[in-house]
CSV table of C-alpha atoms in Angstrom, one decimal:
chain,number,residue,atom,x,y,z
A,26,UNK,CA,-0.2,-0.3,0.1
A,27,UNK,CA,1.2,3.4,-1.0
A,28,UNK,CA,1.7,6.3,1.8
A,29,UNK,CA,1.9,9.6,1.1
A,30,UNK,CA,3.0,12.8,3.0
A,31,UNK,CA,3.8,16.3,2.4
A,32,UNK,CA,6.4,18.6,3.5
A,33,UNK,CA,5.9,22.2,2.8
A,34,UNK,CA,8.1,24.8,2.8
A,35,UNK,CA,7.2,28.5,1.5
A,36,UNK,CA,5.8,27.5,-2.2
A,37,UNK,CA,7.3,24.1,-2.2
A,38,UNK,CA,5.5,20.9,-1.5
A,39,UNK,CA,7.6,17.8,-1.3
A,40,UNK,CA,5.4,14.7,-1.3
A,41,UNK,CA,7.3,11.8,0.2
A,42,UNK,CA,5.9,8.6,-1.2
A,43,UNK,CA,6.4,5.1,0.5
A,44,UNK,CA,5.5,1.5,-0.3
A,45,UNK,CA,3.5,0.0,-3.5
A,46,UNK,CA,1.7,2.3,-5.6
A,47,UNK,CA,-1.2,0.0,-6.5
A,48,UNK,CA,-4.8,0.7,-7.6
A,49,UNK,CA,-6.3,1.1,-4.1
A,50,UNK,CA,-3.9,3.6,-2.7
A,51,UNK,CA,-2.8,5.7,-5.9
A,52,UNK,CA,-5.1,8.4,-5.3
A,53,UNK,CA,-3.4,9.6,-1.9
A,54,UNK,CA,-0.6,11.1,-3.8
A,55,UNK,CA,-3.2,13.1,-5.9
A,56,UNK,CA,-4.8,14.2,-2.6
A,57,UNK,CA,-1.4,15.2,-1.3
A,58,UNK,CA,-0.8,17.6,-4.4
A,59,UNK,CA,-4.0,19.3,-3.7
A,60,UNK,CA,-3.1,19.7,-0.3
A,61,UNK,CA,0.0,21.5,-1.2
A,62,UNK,CA,-1.9,23.4,-3.9
A,63,UNK,CA,-4.8,24.5,-1.3
A,64,UNK,CA,-1.9,25.9,1.0
A,65,UNK,CA,-0.4,27.9,-2.1
A,66,UNK,CA,2.7,25.8,-3.2
A,67,UNK,CA,3.4,26.3,-6.9
A,68,UNK,CA,6.6,23.9,-6.8
A,69,UNK,CA,5.8,20.2,-6.5
A,70,UNK,CA,8.4,17.3,-5.8
A,71,UNK,CA,7.2,13.8,-5.6
A,72,UNK,CA,10.0,11.9,-3.7
A,73,UNK,CA,9.6,8.2,-5.0
A,74,UNK,CA,13.1,6.6,-3.3
A,75,UNK,CA,11.0,4.6,-1.4
A,76,UNK,CA,8.4,3.4,-4.1
A,77,UNK,CA,8.8,-0.3,-5.0
A,78,UNK,CA,6.0,-0.4,-7.7
A,79,UNK,CA,3.6,1.6,-9.6
A,80,UNK,CA,0.3,0.7,-11.6
A,81,UNK,CA,-1.5,2.3,-14.4
A,82,UNK,CA,-3.6,4.1,-11.6
A,83,UNK,CA,-0.8,5.8,-10.3
A,84,UNK,CA,0.5,6.8,-13.7
A,85,UNK,CA,-3.0,8.4,-14.0
A,86,UNK,CA,-2.7,10.4,-10.8
A,87,UNK,CA,0.9,11.8,-12.0
A,88,UNK,CA,-0.7,12.6,-15.6
A,89,UNK,CA,-3.6,14.5,-13.6
A,90,UNK,CA,-1.2,16.4,-11.5
A,91,UNK,CA,1.0,17.3,-14.2
A,92,UNK,CA,-1.9,18.6,-16.4
A,93,UNK,CA,-3.0,20.8,-13.5
A,94,UNK,CA,0.5,21.8,-13.0
A,95,UNK,CA,0.7,23.1,-16.7
A,96,UNK,CA,-2.6,24.7,-16.5
A,97,UNK,CA,-1.8,27.0,-13.6
A,98,UNK,CA,1.9,27.5,-14.2
A,99,UNK,CA,3.4,25.3,-11.6
A,100,UNK,CA,6.7,23.2,-11.5
A,101,UNK,CA,6.3,19.4,-11.0
A,102,UNK,CA,9.2,16.7,-10.8
A,103,UNK,CA,9.5,13.4,-9.9
A,104,UNK,CA,12.9,12.3,-7.8
A,105,UNK,CA,14.4,9.3,-6.3
A,106,UNK,CA,12.7,6.9,-8.7
A,107,UNK,CA,14.4,3.2,-9.0
A,108,UNK,CA,15.5,2.1,-12.3
A,109,UNK,CA,12.4,-0.1,-12.5
A,110,UNK,CA,10.0,2.7,-11.9
A,111,UNK,CA,11.9,5.0,-14.4
A,112,UNK,CA,11.6,2.2,-17.2
A,113,UNK,CA,7.8,2.3,-16.5
A,114,UNK,CA,7.6,6.2,-17.1
A,115,UNK,CA,9.9,5.6,-20.3
A,116,UNK,CA,7.9,2.4,-21.6
A,117,UNK,CA,4.7,4.6,-21.1
A,118,UNK,CA,6.0,7.8,-22.6
A,119,UNK,CA,5.4,9.8,-19.7
A,120,UNK,CA,9.0,10.7,-19.4
A,121,UNK,CA,8.7,13.0,-22.3
A,122,UNK,CA,6.2,15.0,-20.6
A,123,UNK,CA,7.5,15.0,-17.1
A,124,UNK,CA,10.6,16.2,-15.3
A,125,UNK,CA,11.9,12.7,-13.8
A,126,UNK,CA,15.2,12.4,-12.4
């Protein structure tokens, strides 16, 4: 199960993700994004160094957040992803529309 926790400093929300991002739990990452947005953040970092697995529902949540960031002129990046998780972003083409490091 995926757990998400936000650390908000000034205008930046760092969303710390931990566990397996499965269909049931993936929506929690978007809820944390909205929490940061509601607190006035304009920069979002999804820290994935503790994520073991992502599914298509998780990808949809990232896409939803990226589209909202683009619409509002916000910055979004995904950091710390394992090689396996990066491969999923690459295979789906998401790496061409998201900042993944």
